[in-house]
PDB file of N, CA, C and O in Angstrom:
ATOM      1  N   ILE A 873     -22.031 -20.510  -5.996  1.00  0.00           N
ATOM      2  CA  ILE A 873     -20.750 -20.297  -5.333  1.00  0.00           C
ATOM      3  C   ILE A 873     -20.823 -18.985  -4.557  1.00  0.00           C
ATOM      4  O   ILE A 873     -21.119 -17.943  -5.140  1.00  0.00           O
ATOM      5  N   ASN A 874     -20.536 -19.071  -3.291  1.00  0.00           N
ATOM      6  CA  ASN A 874     -20.535 -17.889  -2.432  1.00  0.00           C
ATOM      7  C   ASN A 874     -19.097 -17.573  -2.037  1.00  0.00           C
ATOM      8  O   ASN A 874     -18.432 -18.396  -1.396  1.00  0.00           O
ATOM      9  N   PRO A 875     -18.592 -16.386  -2.386  1.00  0.00           N
ATOM     10  CA  PRO A 875     -17.219 -16.039  -2.003  1.00  0.00           C
ATOM     11  C   PRO A 875     -17.119 -15.809  -0.503  1.00  0.00           C
ATOM     12  O   PRO A 875     -18.033 -15.290   0.133  1.00  0.00           O
ATOM     13  N   LYS A 876     -15.988 -16.252   0.053  1.00  0.00           N
ATOM     14  CA  LYS A 876     -15.736 -16.055   1.473  1.00  0.00           C
ATOM     15  C   LYS A 876     -14.400 -15.344   1.641  1.00  0.00           C
ATOM     16  O   LYS A 876     -13.451 -15.595   0.896  1.00  0.00           O
ATOM     17  N   ALA A 877     -14.338 -14.473   2.617  1.00  0.00           N
ATOM     18  CA  ALA A 877     -13.103 -13.732   2.894  1.00  0.00           C
ATOM     19  C   ALA A 877     -12.086 -14.663   3.549  1.00  0.00           C
ATOM     20  O   ALA A 877     -12.436 -15.522   4.353  1.00  0.00           O
ATOM     21  N   ILE A 878     -10.839 -14.485   3.174  1.00  0.00           N
ATOM     22  CA  ILE A 878      -9.751 -15.229   3.797  1.00  0.00           C
ATOM     23  C   ILE A 878      -9.155 -14.345   4.876  1.00  0.00           C
ATOM     24  O   ILE A 878      -8.710 -13.236   4.612  1.00  0.00           O
ATOM     25  N   ILE A 879      -9.145 -14.835   6.092  1.00  0.00           N
ATOM     26  CA  ILE A 879      -8.635 -14.057   7.210  1.00  0.00           C
ATOM     27  C   ILE A 879      -7.371 -14.738   7.737  1.00  0.00           C
ATOM     28  O   ILE A 879      -7.415 -15.896   8.162  1.00  0.00           O
ATOM     29  N   LYS A 880      -6.258 -14.007   7.656  1.00  0.00           N
ATOM     30  CA  LYS A 880      -4.982 -14.525   8.132  1.00  0.00           C
ATOM     31  C   LYS A 880      -4.284 -13.449   8.945  1.00  0.00           C
ATOM     32  O   LYS A 880      -4.538 -12.256   8.775  1.00  0.00           O
ATOM     33  N   ASP A 881      -3.402 -13.889   9.816  1.00  0.00           N
ATOM     34  CA  ASP A 881      -2.588 -12.946  10.573  1.00  0.00           C
ATOM     35  C   ASP A 881      -1.586 -12.272   9.644  1.00  0.00           C
ATOM     36  O   ASP A 881      -1.112 -12.875   8.674  1.00  0.00           O
ATOM     37  N   ILE A 882      -1.251 -11.038   9.956  1.00  0.00           N
ATOM     38  CA  ILE A 882      -0.266 -10.303   9.173  1.00  0.00           C
ATOM     39  C   ILE A 882       1.122 -10.698   9.658  1.00  0.00           C
ATOM     40  O   ILE A 882       1.420 -10.638  10.852  1.00  0.00           O
ATOM     41  N   LYS A 883       1.957 -11.122   8.725  1.00  0.00           N
ATOM     42  CA  LYS A 883       3.315 -11.534   9.075  1.00  0.00           C
ATOM     43  C   LYS A 883       4.226 -10.317   9.136  1.00  0.00           C
ATOM     44  O   LYS A 883       4.054  -9.363   8.384  1.00  0.00           O
ATOM     45  N   GLU A 884       5.203 -10.391  10.020  1.00  0.00           N
ATOM     46  CA  GLU A 884       6.178  -9.306  10.130  1.00  0.00           C
ATOM     47  C   GLU A 884       7.130  -9.389   8.943  1.00  0.00           C
ATOM     48  O   GLU A 884       7.571 -10.462   8.552  1.00  0.00           O
ATOM     49  N   TRP A 885       7.448  -8.228   8.390  1.00  0.00           N
ATOM     50  CA  TRP A 885       8.324  -8.165   7.234  1.00  0.00           C
ATOM     51  C   TRP A 885       9.766  -8.357   7.695  1.00  0.00           C
ATOM     52  O   TRP A 885      10.261  -7.640   8.556  1.00  0.00           O
ATOM     53  N   GLU A 886      10.456  -9.325   7.131  1.00  0.00           N
ATOM     54  CA  GLU A 886      11.784  -9.697   7.598  1.00  0.00           C
ATOM     55  C   GLU A 886      12.872  -8.713   7.205  1.00  0.00           C
ATOM     56  O   GLU A 886      13.955  -8.741   7.766  1.00  0.00           O
ATOM     57  N   LEU A 887      12.624  -7.852   6.258  1.00  0.00           N
ATOM     58  CA  LEU A 887      13.658  -6.920   5.807  1.00  0.00           C
ATOM     59  C   LEU A 887      14.087  -5.989   6.932  1.00  0.00           C
ATOM     60  O   LEU A 887      15.257  -5.641   7.033  1.00  0.00           O
ATOM     61  N   GLY A 888      13.190  -5.602   7.791  1.00  0.00           N
ATOM     62  CA  GLY A 888      13.537  -4.707   8.892  1.00  0.00           C
ATOM     63  C   GLY A 888      14.600  -5.306   9.792  1.00  0.00           C
ATOM     64  O   GLY A 888      15.545  -4.635  10.188  1.00  0.00           O
ATOM     65  N   ASN A 889      14.471  -6.583  10.113  1.00  0.00           N
ATOM     66  CA  ASN A 889      15.469  -7.252  10.945  1.00  0.00           C
ATOM     67  C   ASN A 889      16.784  -7.406  10.199  1.00  0.00           C
ATOM     68  O   ASN A 889      17.861  -7.226  10.773  1.00  0.00           O
ATOM     69  N   LYS A 890      16.700  -7.754   8.936  1.00  0.00           N
ATOM     70  CA  LYS A 890      17.906  -7.939   8.130  1.00  0.00           C
ATOM     71  C   LYS A 890      18.650  -6.611   7.980  1.00  0.00           C
ATOM     72  O   LYS A 890      19.873  -6.565   8.032  1.00  0.00           O
ATOM     73  N   GLU A 891      17.906  -5.550   7.827  1.00  0.00           N
ATOM     74  CA  GLU A 891      18.484  -4.212   7.686  1.00  0.00           C
ATOM     75  C   GLU A 891      19.294  -3.847   8.933  1.00  0.00           C
ATOM     76  O   GLU A 891      20.410  -3.344   8.831  1.00  0.00           O
ATOM     77  N   LYS A 892      18.749  -4.137  10.098  1.00  0.00           N
ATOM     78  CA  LYS A 892      19.444  -3.839  11.351  1.00  0.00           C
ATOM     79  C   LYS A 892      20.710  -4.679  11.488  1.00  0.00           C
ATOM     80  O   LYS A 892      21.731  -4.190  11.963  1.00  0.00           O
ATOM     81  N   GLN A 893      20.659  -5.934  11.055  1.00  0.00           N
ATOM     82  CA  GLN A 893      21.834  -6.810  11.122  1.00  0.00           C
ATOM     83  C   GLN A 893      22.944  -6.301  10.217  1.00  0.00           C
ATOM     84  O   GLN A 893      24.112  -6.270  10.606  1.00  0.00           O
ATOM     85  N   ILE A 894      22.595  -5.878   9.020  1.00  0.00           N
ATOM     86  CA  ILE A 894      23.589  -5.378   8.068  1.00  0.00           C
ATOM     87  C   ILE A 894      24.200  -4.079   8.588  1.00  0.00           C
ATOM     88  O   ILE A 894      25.413  -3.888   8.520  1.00  0.00           O
ATOM     89  N   GLU A 895      23.362  -3.188   9.120  1.00  0.00           N
ATOM     90  CA  GLU A 895      23.878  -1.929   9.671  1.00  0.00           C
ATOM     91  C   GLU A 895      24.827  -2.191  10.829  1.00  0.00           C
ATOM     92  O   GLU A 895      25.865  -1.548  10.947  1.00  0.00           O
ATOM     93  N   ALA A 896      24.483  -3.138  11.685  1.00  0.00           N
ATOM     94  CA  ALA A 896      25.351  -3.460  12.820  1.00  0.00           C
ATOM     95  C   ALA A 896      26.682  -4.036  12.339  1.00  0.00           C
ATOM     96  O   ALA A 896      27.744  -3.737  12.888  1.00  0.00           O
ATOM     97  N   GLU A 897      26.621  -4.818  11.283  1.00  0.00           N
ATOM     98  CA  GLU A 897      27.829  -5.448  10.734  1.00  0.00           C
ATOM     99  C   GLU A 897      28.789  -4.417  10.159  1.00  0.00           C
ATOM    100  O   GLU A 897      30.004  -4.530  10.300  1.00  0.00           O
ATOM    101  N   PHE A 898      28.261  -3.393   9.502  1.00  0.00           N
ATOM    102  CA  PHE A 898      29.108  -2.428   8.798  1.00  0.00           C
ATOM    103  C   PHE A 898      29.176  -1.061   9.468  1.00  0.00           C
ATOM    104  O   PHE A 898      29.764  -0.138   8.915  1.00  0.00           O
ATOM    105  N   SER A 899      28.593  -0.908  10.642  1.00  0.00           N
ATOM    106  CA  SER A 899      28.569   0.403  11.287  1.00  0.00           C
ATOM    107  C   SER A 899      29.949   0.881  11.714  1.00  0.00           C
ATOM    108  O   SER A 899      30.198   2.077  11.784  1.00  0.00           O
ATOM    109  N   VAL A 900      30.856  -0.035  11.998  1.00  0.00           N
ATOM    110  CA  VAL A 900      32.197   0.362  12.454  1.00  0.00           C
ATOM    111  C   VAL A 900      33.126   0.693  11.286  1.00  0.00           C
ATOM    112  O   VAL A 900      34.156   1.331  11.476  1.00  0.00           O
ATOM    113  N   ILE A 901      32.757   0.285  10.088  1.00  0.00           N
ATOM    114  CA  ILE A 901      33.594   0.544   8.916  1.00  0.00           C
ATOM    115  C   ILE A 901      33.261   1.926   8.365  1.00  0.00           C
ATOM    116  O   ILE A 901      32.110   2.222   8.072  1.00  0.00           O
ATOM    117  N   GLU A 902      34.269   2.756   8.255  1.00  0.00           N
ATOM    118  CA  GLU A 902      34.045   4.093   7.702  1.00  0.00           C
ATOM    119  C   GLU A 902      34.820   4.302   6.408  1.00  0.00           C
ATOM    120  O   GLU A 902      34.886   5.419   5.911  1.00  0.00           O
ATOM    121  N   ASP A 903      35.395   3.253   5.870  1.00  0.00           N
ATOM    122  CA  ASP A 903      36.116   3.337   4.606  1.00  0.00           C
ATOM    123  C   ASP A 903      35.113   3.187   3.461  1.00  0.00           C
ATOM    124  O   ASP A 903      34.511   2.126   3.287  1.00  0.00           O
ATOM    125  N   LEU A 904      34.935   4.254   2.703  1.00  0.00           N
ATOM    126  CA  LEU A 904      33.925   4.243   1.644  1.00  0.00           C
ATOM    127  C   LEU A 904      34.236   3.219   0.563  1.00  0.00           C
ATOM    128  O   LEU A 904      33.330   2.579   0.037  1.00  0.00           O
ATOM    129  N   LYS A 905      35.510   3.044   0.232  1.00  0.00           N
ATOM    130  CA  LYS A 905      35.867   2.096  -0.823  1.00  0.00           C
ATOM    131  C   LYS A 905      35.507   0.666  -0.425  1.00  0.00           C
ATOM    132  O   LYS A 905      35.016  -0.109  -1.244  1.00  0.00           O
ATOM    133  N   THR A 906      35.731   0.327   0.834  1.00  0.00           N
ATOM    134  CA  THR A 906      35.387  -1.013   1.313  1.00  0.00           C
ATOM    135  C   THR A 906      33.878  -1.223   1.271  1.00  0.00           C
ATOM    136  O   THR A 906      33.399  -2.275   0.826  1.00  0.00           O
ATOM    137  N   LEU A 907      33.139  -0.227   1.706  1.00  0.00           N
ATOM    138  CA  LEU A 907      31.681  -0.335   1.685  1.00  0.00           C
ATOM    139  C   LEU A 907      31.143  -0.419   0.266  1.00  0.00           C
ATOM    140  O   LEU A 907      30.219  -1.190  -0.015  1.00  0.00           O
ATOM    141  N   GLU A 908      31.710   0.371  -0.648  1.00  0.00           N
ATOM    142  CA  GLU A 908      31.281   0.319  -2.041  1.00  0.00           C
ATOM    143  C   GLU A 908      31.580  -1.040  -2.653  1.00  0.00           C
ATOM    144  O   GLU A 908      30.773  -1.579  -3.424  1.00  0.00           O
ATOM    145  N   LYS A 909      32.720  -1.613  -2.304  1.00  0.00           N
ATOM    146  CA  LYS A 909      33.089  -2.941  -2.807  1.00  0.00           C
ATOM    147  C   LYS A 909      32.087  -3.985  -2.307  1.00  0.00           C
ATOM    148  O   LYS A 909      31.613  -4.820  -3.073  1.00  0.00           O
ATOM    149  N   GLU A 910      31.749  -3.916  -1.020  1.00  0.00           N
ATOM    150  CA  GLU A 910      30.767  -4.841  -0.454  1.00  0.00           C
ATOM    151  C   GLU A 910      29.399  -4.667  -1.108  1.00  0.00           C
ATOM    152  O   GLU A 910      28.684  -5.636  -1.346  1.00  0.00           O
ATOM    153  N   MET A 911      29.030  -3.408  -1.409  1.00  0.00           N
ATOM    154  CA  MET A 911      27.756  -3.139  -2.055  1.00  0.00           C
ATOM    155  C   MET A 911      27.717  -3.774  -3.444  1.00  0.00           C
ATOM    156  O   MET A 911      26.728  -4.401  -3.835  1.00  0.00           O
ATOM    157  N   LYS A 912      28.809  -3.645  -4.197  1.00  0.00           N
ATOM    158  CA  LYS A 912      28.857  -4.228  -5.542  1.00  0.00           C
ATOM    159  C   LYS A 912      28.829  -5.751  -5.489  1.00  0.00           C
ATOM    160  O   LYS A 912      28.183  -6.392  -6.315  1.00  0.00           O
ATOM    161  N   ILE A 913      29.503  -6.326  -4.502  1.00  0.00           N
ATOM    162  CA  ILE A 913      29.485  -7.785  -4.343  1.00  0.00           C
ATOM    163  C   ILE A 913      28.060  -8.255  -4.034  1.00  0.00           C
ATOM    164  O   ILE A 913      27.586  -9.244  -4.604  1.00  0.00           O
ATOM    165  N   ALA A 914      27.384  -7.540  -3.156  1.00  0.00           N
ATOM    166  CA  ALA A 914      26.003  -7.898  -2.810  1.00  0.00           C
ATOM    167  C   ALA A 914      25.089  -7.805  -4.031  1.00  0.00           C
ATOM    168  O   ALA A 914      24.258  -8.687  -4.262  1.00  0.00           O
ATOM    169  N   ALA A 915      25.265  -6.764  -4.825  1.00  0.00           N
ATOM    170  CA  ALA A 915      24.432  -6.600  -6.030  1.00  0.00           C
ATOM    171  C   ALA A 915      24.720  -7.708  -7.036  1.00  0.00           C
ATOM    172  O   ALA A 915      23.797  -8.253  -7.657  1.00  0.00           O
ATOM    173  N   ASN A 916      25.993  -8.059  -7.201  1.00  0.00           N
ATOM    174  CA  ASN A 916      26.342  -9.144  -8.124  1.00  0.00           C
ATOM    175  C   ASN A 916      25.783 -10.483  -7.667  1.00  0.00           C
ATOM    176  O   ASN A 916      25.477 -11.342  -8.492  1.00  0.00           O
ATOM    177  N   ASN A 917      25.647 -10.663  -6.348  1.00  0.00           N
ATOM    178  CA  ASN A 917      25.079 -11.891  -5.794  1.00  0.00           C
ATOM    179  C   ASN A 917      23.557 -11.828  -5.707  1.00  0.00           C
ATOM    180  O   ASN A 917      22.938 -12.701  -5.095  1.00  0.00           O
ATOM    181  N   LEU A 918      22.976 -10.785  -6.291  1.00  0.00           N
ATOM    182  CA  LEU A 918      21.525 -10.560  -6.313  1.00  0.00           C
ATOM    183  C   LEU A 918      20.936 -10.396  -4.913  1.00  0.00           C
ATOM    184  O   LEU A 918      19.768 -10.677  -4.687  1.00  0.00           O
ATOM    185  N   ASP A 919      21.741  -9.922  -3.987  1.00  0.00           N
ATOM    186  CA  ASP A 919      21.275  -9.622  -2.632  1.00  0.00           C
ATOM    187  C   ASP A 919      21.022  -8.112  -2.564  1.00  0.00           C
ATOM    188  O   ASP A 919      21.788  -7.352  -1.979  1.00  0.00           O
ATOM    189  N   PHE A 920      19.923  -7.704  -3.187  1.00  0.00           N
ATOM    190  CA  PHE A 920      19.656  -6.286  -3.368  1.00  0.00           C
ATOM    191  C   PHE A 920      19.302  -5.577  -2.063  1.00  0.00           C
ATOM    192  O   PHE A 920      19.594  -4.400  -1.906  1.00  0.00           O
ATOM    193  N   GLU A 921      18.692  -6.297  -1.126  1.00  0.00           N
ATOM    194  CA  GLU A 921      18.370  -5.680   0.160  1.00  0.00           C
ATOM    195  C   GLU A 921      19.652  -5.253   0.866  1.00  0.00           C
ATOM    196  O   GLU A 921      19.746  -4.157   1.413  1.00  0.00           O
ATOM    197  N   ARG A 922      20.661  -6.123   0.840  1.00  0.00           N
ATOM    198  CA  ARG A 922      21.952  -5.818   1.458  1.00  0.00           C
ATOM    199  C   ARG A 922      22.617  -4.645   0.746  1.00  0.00           C
ATOM    200  O   ARG A 922      23.163  -3.745   1.374  1.00  0.00           O
ATOM    201  N   ALA A 923      22.551  -4.648  -0.585  1.00  0.00           N
ATOM    202  CA  ALA A 923      23.158  -3.574  -1.372  1.00  0.00           C
ATOM    203  C   ALA A 923      22.499  -2.225  -1.058  1.00  0.00           C
ATOM    204  O   ALA A 923      23.189  -1.207  -0.951  1.00  0.00           O
ATOM    205  N   VAL A 924      21.192  -2.218  -0.877  1.00  0.00           N
ATOM    206  CA  VAL A 924      20.479  -0.975  -0.575  1.00  0.00           C
ATOM    207  C   VAL A 924      20.878  -0.443   0.797  1.00  0.00           C
ATOM    208  O   VAL A 924      21.115   0.762   0.963  1.00  0.00           O
ATOM    209  N   VAL A 925      20.976  -1.324   1.777  1.00  0.00           N
ATOM    210  CA  VAL A 925      21.371  -0.885   3.120  1.00  0.00           C
ATOM    211  C   VAL A 925      22.793  -0.342   3.087  1.00  0.00           C
ATOM    212  O   VAL A 925      23.084   0.700   3.686  1.00  0.00           O
ATOM    213  N   LEU A 926      23.683  -1.005   2.368  1.00  0.00           N
ATOM    214  CA  LEU A 926      25.058  -0.521   2.243  1.00  0.00           C
ATOM    215  C   LEU A 926      25.095   0.837   1.544  1.00  0.00           C
ATOM    216  O   LEU A 926      25.857   1.719   1.932  1.00  0.00           O
ATOM    217  N   ARG A 927      24.276   1.001   0.523  1.00  0.00           N
ATOM    218  CA  ARG A 927      24.202   2.290  -0.173  1.00  0.00           C
ATOM    219  C   ARG A 927      23.774   3.393   0.782  1.00  0.00           C
ATOM    220  O   ARG A 927      24.333   4.496   0.773  1.00  0.00           O
ATOM    221  N   ASP A 928      22.797   3.089   1.638  1.00  0.00           N
ATOM    222  CA  ASP A 928      22.333   4.078   2.608  1.00  0.00           C
ATOM    223  C   ASP A 928      23.422   4.425   3.610  1.00  0.00           C
ATOM    224  O   ASP A 928      23.589   5.593   3.980  1.00  0.00           O
ATOM    225  N   ILE A 929      24.191   3.433   4.041  1.00  0.00           N
ATOM    226  CA  ILE A 929      25.300   3.684   4.968  1.00  0.00           C
ATOM    227  C   ILE A 929      26.351   4.564   4.301  1.00  0.00           C
ATOM    228  O   ILE A 929      26.874   5.500   4.907  1.00  0.00           O
ATOM    229  N   ILE A 930      26.647   4.281   3.039  1.00  0.00           N
ATOM    230  CA  ILE A 930      27.622   5.076   2.283  1.00  0.00           C
ATOM    231  C   ILE A 930      27.151   6.519   2.179  1.00  0.00           C
ATOM    232  O   ILE A 930      27.920   7.463   2.390  1.00  0.00           O
ATOM    233  N   ASN A 931      25.871   6.713   1.861  1.00  0.00           N
ATOM    234  CA  ASN A 931      25.333   8.072   1.751  1.00  0.00           C
ATOM    235  C   ASN A 931      25.387   8.817   3.077  1.00  0.00           C
ATOM    236  O   ASN A 931      25.695  10.014   3.112  1.00  0.00           O
ATOM    237  N   LYS A 932      25.117   8.122   4.192  1.00  0.00           N
ATOM    238  CA  LYS A 932      25.212   8.765   5.506  1.00  0.00           C
ATOM    239  C   LYS A 932      26.642   9.209   5.784  1.00  0.00           C
ATOM    240  O   LYS A 932      26.863  10.294   6.295  1.00  0.00           O
ATOM    241  N   LEU A 933      27.602   8.346   5.445  1.00  0.00           N
ATOM    242  CA  LEU A 933      29.003   8.697   5.681  1.00  0.00           C
ATOM    243  C   LEU A 933      29.445   9.867   4.815  1.00  0.00           C
ATOM    244  O   LEU A 933      30.184  10.739   5.268  1.00  0.00           O
ATOM    245  N   LYS A 934      28.988   9.885   3.567  1.00  0.00           N
ATOM    246  CA  LYS A 934      29.344  10.992   2.666  1.00  0.00           C
ATOM    247  C   LYS A 934      28.767  12.304   3.194  1.00  0.00           C
ATOM    248  O   LYS A 934      29.444  13.328   3.190  1.00  0.00           O
ATOM    249  N   ASN A 935      27.530  12.272   3.660  1.00  0.00           N
ATOM    250  CA  ASN A 935      26.899  13.476   4.220  1.00  0.00           C
ATOM    251  C   ASN A 935      27.613  13.911   5.496  1.00  0.00           C
ATOM    252  O   ASN A 935      27.777  15.094   5.749  1.00  0.00           O
ATOM    253  N   LYS A 936      28.032  12.954   6.299  1.00  0.00           N
ATOM    254  CA  LYS A 936      28.727  13.248   7.537  1.00  0.00           C
ATOM    255  C   LYS A 936      30.087  13.893   7.252  1.00  0.00           C
ATOM    256  O   LYS A 936      30.491  14.831   7.923  1.00  0.00           O
ATOM    257  N   ASN A 937      30.783  13.405   6.225  1.00  0.00           N
ATOM    258  CA  ASN A 937      32.099  13.941   5.862  1.00  0.00           C
ATOM    259  C   ASN A 937      32.003  15.323   5.239  1.00  0.00           C
ATOM    260  O   ASN A 937      32.943  16.114   5.334  1.00  0.00           O
ATOM    261  N   GLU A 938      30.890  15.644   4.578  1.00  0.00           N
ATOM    262  CA  GLU A 938      30.720  16.953   3.954  1.00  0.00           C
ATOM    263  C   GLU A 938      30.490  18.051   4.991  1.00  0.00           C
ATOM    264  O   GLU A 938      30.821  19.193   4.760  1.00  0.00           O
ATOM    265  N   LYS A 939      29.929  17.697   6.128  1.00  0.00           N
ATOM    266  CA  LYS A 939      29.606  18.699   7.157  1.00  0.00           C
ATOM    267  C   LYS A 939      30.774  19.063   7.963  1.00  0.00           C
ATOM    268  O   LYS A 939      31.780  19.135   8.012  1.00  0.00           O
TER     269      LYS A 939
END
């Protein structure tokens, strides 16, 4: 048996596109409570990628409000 290398094209990671869609969807909302509620709903629905992006948006808004 002679091992052979498997050569395949590298697929683009879909999270980057999804991240941009989620940011565009919630970029106009600046109410932290609404964003936190959406983040918890996403986590409960096991949509962790969405929850992480929402968390990042919340953190940006908190940092923006502190300055």
